[in-house]
Tab-separated table of C-alpha atoms and ligand atoms in Angstrom:
chain	number	residue	atom	x	y	z
A	18	MET	CA	84.338	107.455	92.643
A	19	ARG	CA	87.486	105.439	92.081
A	20	VAL	CA	90.830	106.222	93.691
A	21	LEU	CA	94.157	104.559	93.237
A	22	GLY	CA	96.336	104.421	96.366
A	23	ILE	CA	100.091	103.964	96.644
A	24	GLU	CA	101.850	102.891	99.850
A	25	THR	CA	105.685	102.965	100.016
A	26	SER	CA	106.518	104.346	103.472
A	27	CYS	CA	108.199	101.214	104.830
A	28	ASP	CA	108.997	97.748	103.404
A	29	GLU	CA	105.747	97.021	101.524
A	30	THR	CA	105.274	98.290	97.997
A	31	ALA	CA	101.490	98.373	97.691
A	32	VAL	CA	98.933	99.645	95.209
A	33	ALA	CA	95.140	99.372	95.398
A	34	ILE	CA	92.069	100.742	93.691
A	35	VAL	CA	88.980	101.454	95.772
A	36	GLU	CA	85.495	102.344	94.578
A	37	ALA	CA	82.880	104.192	96.628
A	38	PRO	CA	79.762	106.213	96.054
A	39	ALA	CA	80.691	109.847	95.696
A	40	GLY	CA	77.800	111.299	97.729
A	41	ASN	CA	77.481	114.850	99.086
A	42	GLY	CA	75.825	113.996	102.362
A	43	PRO	CA	77.326	114.335	105.825
A	44	VAL	CA	80.606	112.497	105.703
A	45	ALA	CA	79.800	110.402	108.722
A	46	ASN	CA	76.943	108.681	107.019
A	47	LEU	CA	78.321	107.957	103.603
A	48	PRO	CA	78.510	104.269	102.576
A	49	LYS	CA	81.557	102.053	102.652
A	50	GLY	CA	83.841	101.242	99.730
A	51	ARG	CA	84.745	98.251	97.596
A	52	ILE	CA	88.234	97.093	96.821
A	53	LEU	CA	88.656	96.589	93.060
A	54	ALA	CA	92.378	95.686	93.212
A	55	ASN	CA	94.900	95.242	95.987
A	56	VAL	CA	98.419	94.226	95.166
A	57	VAL	CA	101.344	94.106	97.560
A	58	TYR	CA	104.984	93.315	96.985
A	59	SER	CA	106.494	92.461	100.374
A	60	GLN	CA	110.207	93.150	100.547
A	61	LEU	CA	110.548	90.733	103.446
A	62	THR	CA	113.113	88.489	101.776
A	63	GLU	CA	115.321	91.496	100.939
A	64	HIS	CA	115.402	92.729	104.568
A	65	ARG	CA	115.182	89.437	106.497
A	66	ARG	CA	118.918	88.719	106.698
A	67	PHE	CA	119.468	92.197	108.292
A	68	GLY	CA	116.774	91.477	110.961
A	69	GLY	CA	114.965	94.726	110.154
A	70	VAL	CA	114.167	97.205	107.410
A	71	VAL	CA	117.146	98.780	105.624
A	72	PRO	CA	115.937	102.159	104.290
A	73	GLU	CA	118.161	102.268	101.198
A	74	ILE	CA	117.231	98.735	100.096
A	75	ALA	CA	113.556	99.606	100.690
A	76	ALA	CA	113.727	102.727	98.521
A	77	ARG	CA	115.378	100.911	95.648
A	78	ALA	CA	112.915	98.053	95.780
A	79	HIS	CA	109.969	100.516	95.705
A	80	LEU	CA	111.500	102.168	92.647
A	81	GLU	CA	111.938	98.857	90.837
A	82	ARG	CA	108.483	97.475	91.640
A	83	LEU	CA	106.039	100.326	91.766
A	84	ASP	CA	105.344	100.915	88.066
A	85	GLY	CA	104.698	97.198	87.535
A	86	LEU	CA	102.342	97.063	90.491
A	87	VAL	CA	100.304	100.068	89.246
A	88	THR	CA	99.883	98.233	85.878
A	89	GLU	CA	98.955	95.115	87.730
A	90	ALA	CA	96.366	96.841	89.920
A	91	LEU	CA	94.722	98.514	86.872
A	92	ALA	CA	94.602	95.146	85.089
A	93	GLU	CA	93.075	93.457	88.204
A	94	ALA	CA	90.386	96.163	88.330
A	95	GLY	CA	89.852	96.101	84.574
A	96	LEU	CA	90.373	99.845	84.465
A	97	GLY	CA	92.512	102.377	82.704
A	98	LEU	CA	94.033	105.497	84.360
A	99	ALA	CA	91.342	107.561	82.603
A	100	ASP	CA	88.669	105.759	84.706
A	101	LEU	CA	90.116	106.988	87.976
A	102	ASP	CA	88.929	110.066	89.916
A	103	GLY	CA	92.050	110.584	91.983
A	104	ILE	CA	95.580	109.385	92.667
A	105	ALA	CA	96.589	109.042	96.298
A	106	ALA	CA	99.983	108.203	97.824
A	107	THR	CA	101.435	108.108	101.292
A	108	GLY	CA	103.082	111.512	101.813
A	109	GLY	CA	104.628	110.581	105.190
A	110	PRO	CA	105.506	109.844	107.897
A	111	GLY	CA	107.919	107.110	107.029
A	112	LEU	CA	111.249	106.234	105.397
A	113	ILE	CA	111.741	109.283	103.219
A	114	GLY	CA	113.367	107.426	100.267
A	115	GLY	CA	110.351	105.223	99.840
A	116	VAL	CA	107.840	108.029	100.449
A	117	LEU	CA	109.524	110.037	97.681
A	118	VAL	CA	109.204	107.155	95.198
A	119	GLY	CA	105.415	106.874	95.905
A	120	VAL	CA	104.735	110.606	95.897
A	121	MET	CA	106.687	111.248	92.666
A	122	THR	CA	104.917	108.352	90.904
A	123	ALA	CA	101.519	109.533	92.076
A	124	LYS	CA	102.231	113.139	91.061
A	125	ALA	CA	103.434	112.033	87.632
A	126	LEU	CA	100.290	109.955	87.063
A	127	ALA	CA	98.019	112.715	88.301
A	128	PHE	CA	99.723	115.324	86.155
A	129	ALA	CA	99.852	113.189	82.992
A	130	HIS	CA	96.154	112.171	83.281
A	131	ASP	CA	94.831	115.429	84.675
A	132	LYS	CA	93.555	113.832	87.940
A	133	PRO	CA	93.526	115.215	91.482
A	134	PHE	CA	96.563	114.220	93.593
A	135	LEU	CA	96.058	113.374	97.238
A	136	ALA	CA	98.972	113.204	99.742
A	137	ILE	CA	97.881	110.888	102.509
A	138	ASN	CA	99.256	110.787	106.025
A	139	HIS	CA	100.119	107.075	106.515
A	140	LEU	CA	98.638	107.191	110.042
A	141	GLU	CA	95.376	108.702	108.641
A	142	GLY	CA	95.336	105.738	106.220
A	143	HIS	CA	95.365	103.329	109.230
A	144	ALA	CA	92.920	105.569	111.178
A	145	LEU	CA	90.200	105.683	108.518
A	146	SER	CA	90.738	102.185	107.069
A	147	VAL	CA	88.020	100.645	109.216
A	148	ARG	CA	85.385	102.668	107.322
A	149	LEU	CA	86.324	101.054	104.036
A	150	THR	CA	84.829	97.728	105.196
A	151	GLU	CA	82.682	98.425	108.318
A	152	ASP	CA	79.833	100.786	109.152
A	153	VAL	CA	81.586	103.159	111.579
A	154	ALA	CA	80.443	106.740	111.933
A	155	PHE	CA	82.625	109.635	113.124
A	156	PRO	CA	83.569	110.414	115.792
A	157	TYR	CA	85.294	107.308	117.270
A	158	LEU	CA	88.041	106.453	119.652
A	159	LEU	CA	91.044	104.898	117.991
A	160	LEU	CA	93.940	102.810	119.235
A	161	LEU	CA	96.575	103.017	116.526
A	162	ALA	CA	99.282	100.419	117.208
A	163	SER	CA	101.900	99.723	114.553
A	164	GLY	CA	105.586	99.181	114.199
A	165	GLY	CA	106.406	102.864	114.601
A	166	HIS	CA	103.437	104.257	116.602
A	167	CYS	CA	101.207	103.586	119.591
A	168	GLN	CA	98.590	106.305	120.111
A	169	LEU	CA	95.074	106.864	121.319
A	170	LEU	CA	93.101	109.451	119.333
A	171	THR	CA	89.589	110.783	118.880
A	172	VAL	CA	88.881	110.694	115.104
A	173	ARG	CA	86.270	113.196	113.932
A	174	GLY	CA	87.052	113.024	110.215
A	175	PRO	CA	89.926	113.351	107.718
A	176	GLY	CA	92.520	115.706	109.148
A	177	ASP	CA	90.444	116.147	112.307
A	178	PHE	CA	92.091	114.264	115.153
A	179	THR	CA	92.771	114.861	118.856
A	180	ARG	CA	95.613	112.796	120.352
A	181	LEU	CA	94.826	111.636	123.823
A	182	GLY	CA	98.086	109.846	124.426
A	183	THR	CA	101.112	108.298	122.738
A	184	THR	CA	104.097	106.153	123.640
A	185	ILE	CA	106.872	107.915	125.427
A	186	ASP	CA	109.478	105.441	124.048
A	187	ASP	CA	108.873	102.413	121.831
A	188	ALA	CA	105.875	101.327	119.796
A	189	ALA	CA	103.943	98.165	120.596
A	190	GLY	CA	104.827	96.525	117.296
A	191	GLU	CA	108.519	97.332	117.882
A	192	CYS	CA	108.295	95.440	121.175
A	193	PHE	CA	106.823	92.382	119.363
A	194	ASP	CA	109.579	92.661	116.740
A	195	LYS	CA	112.282	92.825	119.376
A	196	THR	CA	110.940	89.872	121.348
A	197	ALA	CA	110.782	87.785	118.203
A	198	LYS	CA	114.346	88.752	117.273
A	199	LEU	CA	115.689	87.819	120.739
A	200	LEU	CA	113.934	84.492	120.582
A	201	GLY	CA	115.109	83.875	117.004
A	202	LEU	CA	111.565	83.647	115.740
A	203	GLY	CA	112.125	85.793	112.679
A	204	PHE	CA	110.868	89.067	111.201
A	205	PRO	CA	108.334	90.639	111.277
A	206	GLY	CA	107.922	89.681	114.897
A	207	GLY	CA	104.232	90.241	115.525
A	208	PRO	CA	102.860	87.287	113.627
A	209	ALA	CA	105.810	85.109	114.726
A	210	VAL	CA	105.166	85.808	118.483
A	211	GLU	CA	101.459	85.279	118.005
A	212	ARG	CA	102.043	81.875	116.396
A	213	ALA	CA	104.632	80.885	118.982
A	214	ALA	CA	102.238	81.809	121.841
A	215	VAL	CA	99.653	79.258	120.818
A	216	GLY	CA	99.291	76.748	123.632
A	217	GLY	CA	101.651	78.622	125.910
A	218	ASP	CA	100.920	79.475	129.530
A	219	PRO	CA	100.173	83.201	129.734
A	220	GLN	CA	100.579	83.251	133.501
A	221	ARG	CA	104.015	81.647	133.747
A	222	PHE	CA	106.177	84.745	133.359
A	223	VAL	CA	105.413	87.933	135.259
A	224	LEU	CA	106.566	90.849	133.198
A	225	PRO	CA	106.310	94.557	133.989
A	226	ARG	CA	103.326	96.502	132.717
A	227	PRO	CA	104.642	100.002	132.073
A	228	MET	CA	102.032	102.776	132.753
A	229	TRP	CA	99.511	100.256	134.007
A	230	ARG	CA	97.000	101.967	136.332
A	231	LYS	CA	98.611	105.353	135.854
A	232	PRO	CA	96.350	108.236	134.880
A	233	GLY	CA	96.255	109.424	131.285
A	234	CYS	CA	96.564	107.633	127.946
A	235	ASP	CA	100.301	107.452	127.334
A	236	PHE	CA	102.156	104.204	126.732
A	237	SER	CA	105.672	102.918	127.448
A	238	PHE	CA	107.215	99.678	126.209
A	239	SER	CA	110.960	100.005	126.818
A	240	GLY	CA	110.851	98.514	130.331
A	241	LEU	CA	108.876	95.529	128.991
A	242	LYS	CA	111.388	95.066	126.196
A	243	THR	CA	114.318	94.994	128.709
A	244	ALA	CA	112.437	92.586	130.963
A	245	VAL	CA	111.835	90.193	128.042
A	246	ARG	CA	115.537	90.285	127.191
A	247	GLN	CA	116.510	89.536	130.821
A	248	THR	CA	113.937	86.722	130.988
A	249	ILE	CA	115.217	85.167	127.746
A	250	GLU	CA	118.818	85.249	129.068
A	251	LYS	CA	117.640	83.123	132.054
A	252	LEU	CA	115.413	80.691	130.124
A	253	PRO	CA	116.167	77.064	131.069
A	254	PRO	CA	117.751	75.361	128.037
A	255	ASP	CA	115.983	72.032	128.617
A	256	ASP	CA	112.450	73.413	128.713
A	257	PRO	CA	110.785	72.982	125.296
A	258	GLY	CA	107.658	74.904	126.341
A	259	ALA	CA	109.459	77.951	127.630
A	260	ILE	CA	109.285	79.932	124.378
A	261	ALA	CA	105.528	79.389	123.982
A	262	ASP	CA	105.000	80.325	127.651
A	263	LEU	CA	107.092	83.477	127.303
A	264	CYS	CA	105.335	84.552	124.100
A	265	ALA	CA	101.911	83.914	125.690
A	266	SER	CA	102.942	85.819	128.856
A	267	PHE	CA	104.351	88.679	126.750
A	268	GLN	CA	101.121	88.942	124.733
A	269	ARG	CA	99.025	88.932	127.868
A	270	THR	CA	101.130	91.709	129.343
A	271	VAL	CA	100.783	93.844	126.199
A	272	GLY	CA	97.042	93.106	126.305
A	273	ASP	CA	96.865	94.281	129.970
A	274	VAL	CA	98.621	97.544	129.110
A	275	LEU	CA	96.616	98.253	125.957
A	276	ALA	CA	93.312	97.498	127.747
A	277	ASP	CA	94.264	99.660	130.697
A	278	ARG	CA	95.161	102.646	128.526
A	279	CYS	CA	91.999	102.192	126.416
A	280	ALA	CA	89.908	102.099	129.565
A	281	ASN	CA	91.304	105.491	130.570
A	282	ALA	CA	90.641	106.834	127.063
A	283	LEU	CA	87.055	105.617	127.136
A	284	ALA	CA	86.590	107.359	130.533
A	285	LEU	CA	88.223	110.619	129.327
A	286	ALA	CA	86.611	110.724	125.865
A	287	PRO	CA	83.528	108.452	126.020
A	288	SER	CA	82.691	106.879	122.657
A	289	PRO	CA	80.272	104.166	121.573
A	290	THR	CA	82.939	102.839	119.242
A	291	LEU	CA	86.515	101.807	119.945
A	292	VAL	CA	88.476	101.132	116.762
A	293	VAL	CA	91.804	99.396	116.696
A	294	ALA	CA	94.061	99.738	113.684
A	295	GLY	CA	97.706	99.347	112.580
A	296	GLY	CA	99.767	96.145	112.226
A	297	VAL	CA	99.339	95.165	115.879
A	298	ALA	CA	95.541	95.105	115.387
A	299	ALA	CA	96.138	91.913	113.345
A	300	ASN	CA	96.717	90.114	116.616
A	301	VAL	CA	93.668	87.951	117.363
A	302	TYR	CA	94.384	87.668	121.092
A	303	LEU	CA	94.701	91.458	121.427
A	304	ARG	CA	91.541	92.033	119.443
A	305	GLY	CA	89.719	89.718	121.937
A	306	ARG	CA	91.055	91.638	124.901
A	307	LEU	CA	89.988	94.946	123.450
A	308	GLU	CA	86.573	93.542	122.552
A	309	THR	CA	85.997	92.487	126.177
A	310	LEU	CA	87.227	95.885	127.413
A	311	ALA	CA	84.929	97.810	125.048
A	312	ALA	CA	81.932	95.699	126.038
A	313	ALA	CA	82.630	96.389	129.675
A	314	HIS	CA	82.427	100.100	128.842
A	315	GLY	CA	79.183	99.713	126.847
A	316	ALA	CA	81.086	100.274	123.634
A	317	ARG	CA	81.762	98.035	120.648
A	318	LEU	CA	85.153	97.193	119.204
A	319	VAL	CA	85.529	97.483	115.502
A	320	ALA	CA	88.693	96.520	113.581
A	321	PRO	CA	89.618	96.274	109.913
A	322	PRO	CA	89.814	92.757	108.484
A	323	ILE	CA	93.153	91.236	109.517
A	324	LYS	CA	94.793	91.562	106.145
A	325	LEU	CA	94.011	95.269	106.048
A	326	CYS	CA	95.592	95.927	109.468
A	327	THR	CA	99.208	95.821	108.203
A	328	ASP	CA	100.369	98.305	105.584
A	329	ASN	CA	98.460	98.162	102.303
A	330	GLY	CA	97.409	100.375	99.359
A	331	ALA	CA	93.663	100.024	100.026
A	332	MET	CA	93.856	102.130	103.213
A	333	ILE	CA	95.651	104.864	101.250
A	334	ALA	CA	93.133	104.733	98.444
A	335	TRP	CA	90.283	104.811	100.969
A	336	ALA	CA	91.733	107.875	102.796
A	337	GLY	CA	91.913	109.377	99.309
A	338	VAL	CA	88.208	108.676	98.786
A	339	GLU	CA	87.343	110.284	102.135
A	340	ARG	CA	89.404	113.382	101.287
A	341	LEU	CA	88.158	113.640	97.707
A	342	ARG	CA	84.566	113.550	99.032
A	343	LEU	CA	85.477	116.706	100.979
A	344	GLY	CA	87.415	118.345	98.142
A	345	LEU	CA	90.625	118.075	100.165
A	346	THR	CA	93.142	117.601	97.330
A	347	ASP	CA	96.871	118.499	97.325
A	348	GLY	CA	99.037	120.497	94.977
A	349	LEU	CA	101.857	119.032	92.964
A	350	ASP	CA	104.216	121.087	95.126
A	351	PHE	CA	103.454	118.865	98.138
A	352	ARG	CA	106.665	117.966	99.999
A	353	PRO	CA	107.073	114.454	101.431
A	354	ARG	CA	107.173	114.530	105.194
A	355	PRO	CA	109.380	112.098	107.257
A	356	ARG	CA	107.431	113.276	110.326
A	357	TRP	CA	103.785	114.150	110.245
A	358	PRO	CA	101.660	114.071	113.469
A	359	LEU	CA	97.996	113.416	112.984
A	360	ASP	CA	96.830	115.914	115.528
A	361	PRO	CA	97.103	119.375	113.962
A	362	ALA	CA	97.730	120.839	117.406
A	363	LEU	CA	100.964	118.855	117.584
A	364	ASP	CA	102.112	119.610	114.031
A	365	PRO	CA	104.560	122.497	113.751
A	366	ALA	CA	103.875	122.765	110.009
A	367	ALA	CA	100.178	123.124	110.568
A	368	ALA	CA	100.769	125.692	113.273
A	369	GLY	CA	102.590	127.891	110.748
A	370	THR	CA	106.161	127.260	111.875
A	371	ALA	CA	106.840	125.024	108.829
A	372	VAL	CA	109.628	122.562	109.105
A	373	ARG	CA	111.392	122.230	105.738
A	374	VAL	CA	112.118	118.681	104.748
K	28	LIG	O1	101.050	99.033	110.338
K	28	LIG	P1	102.256	98.248	110.038
K	28	LIG	O2	102.162	97.195	108.908
K	28	LIG	O3	103.497	99.145	109.649
K	28	LIG	C1	103.791	100.341	110.321
K	28	LIG	O4	103.176	101.325	109.946
K	28	LIG	O5	104.579	100.241	111.282
K	28	LIG	O6	102.709	97.542	111.354
K	28	LIG	C2	103.774	96.641	111.453
K	28	LIG	C3	103.935	96.172	112.871
K	28	LIG	C4	105.199	95.294	113.092
K	28	LIG	O7	105.836	95.758	114.212
K	28	LIG	C5	104.611	93.930	113.237
K	28	LIG	O8	105.403	93.083	114.061
K	28	LIG	C6	103.267	94.234	113.898
K	28	LIG	O9	102.811	95.365	113.271
K	28	LIG	N1	102.365	93.119	113.729
K	28	LIG	C7	101.820	92.391	114.688
K	28	LIG	C8	101.041	91.374	114.109
K	28	LIG	N2	101.138	91.525	112.725
K	28	LIG	C9	101.938	92.624	112.525
K	28	LIG	N3	101.955	92.520	116.046
K	28	LIG	C10	101.272	91.566	116.805
K	28	LIG	N4	100.572	90.590	116.269
K	28	LIG	C11	100.383	90.458	114.964
K	28	LIG	N5	99.696	89.424	114.458
K	29	LIG	ZN1	101.547	101.324	108.909
């Protein structure tokens, strides 16, 4: 089966086509997929001078680029729309202008070519993406850390999640972005901080580790963000190594917090597999920390390849494959959702008290 996936929930206009055996067996044991095309237009240059993503600029850029990217992806895969088995698009959560562009495009393609439409929760895209390239069976424990989210979840299958904890304030990626901004390292901040940390002394600055050693699986990053700002204000001007030392110390602190929270999750909901996904999972140092932590708990850490950690169309196409295998398609009356929790128990819409958007 071949599914086209569209991602437009933030500042990346992305389209991919993924192929996978259809199979009727138990979903946990079905084989992985193959990426036939994966094209991304990053709007970085359009947002850079504002130091963050401007929703209106993002929505317009998606509108201008998306049709061309769909054509490009089909050409890269050597396929026509008739060769596809489904059209998937991020249906939320995210910046609603962009989500609307992706959903309307996908619905139009699905309607015109009589293909199933699949509205994908962006977080489910991240959550399942590891299974596109790695042999990982359900259930698994997932640390989902991106620019907007930081959560620990048990993943049993598409639409079948239990959230063990979440951030009570900022997301981990947001904290990286803020640190980079304060240090003038650029945007997005994660890769910039990671690069700047190379060769730095991770022990030099002692920063707070919010939630560390507290029970449960929740996160908090706002105190760390404030401490980084205060430290930067006091940095000696004639110390060329200070930025590298601060970035390395910051990364170590985030690593301490993530490892501590994951340790609690592994104790509460034991799993042979710990998966890390979302943009922050692209950080090689943090991947290393989580690998050590998993091994200490007799588990293995599995992460998507680095380039599939940040937003992309392949993860949306793959979630489409997983849903299509189960017959979980969506109607053309699907409404894009700016908010959309993964855990059905936390979703007012799933509980019957629908929030109109
Ligand atoms: O998953 P993603 O592409 O978009 C959202 O759904 O939010 O994640 C983007 C976030 C940004 O905050 C970015 O700074 C962070 O992931 N990020 C990283 C790295 N690459 C991206 N954080 C730490 N280290 C990285 N190498
Ligand atoms: Zn994302």
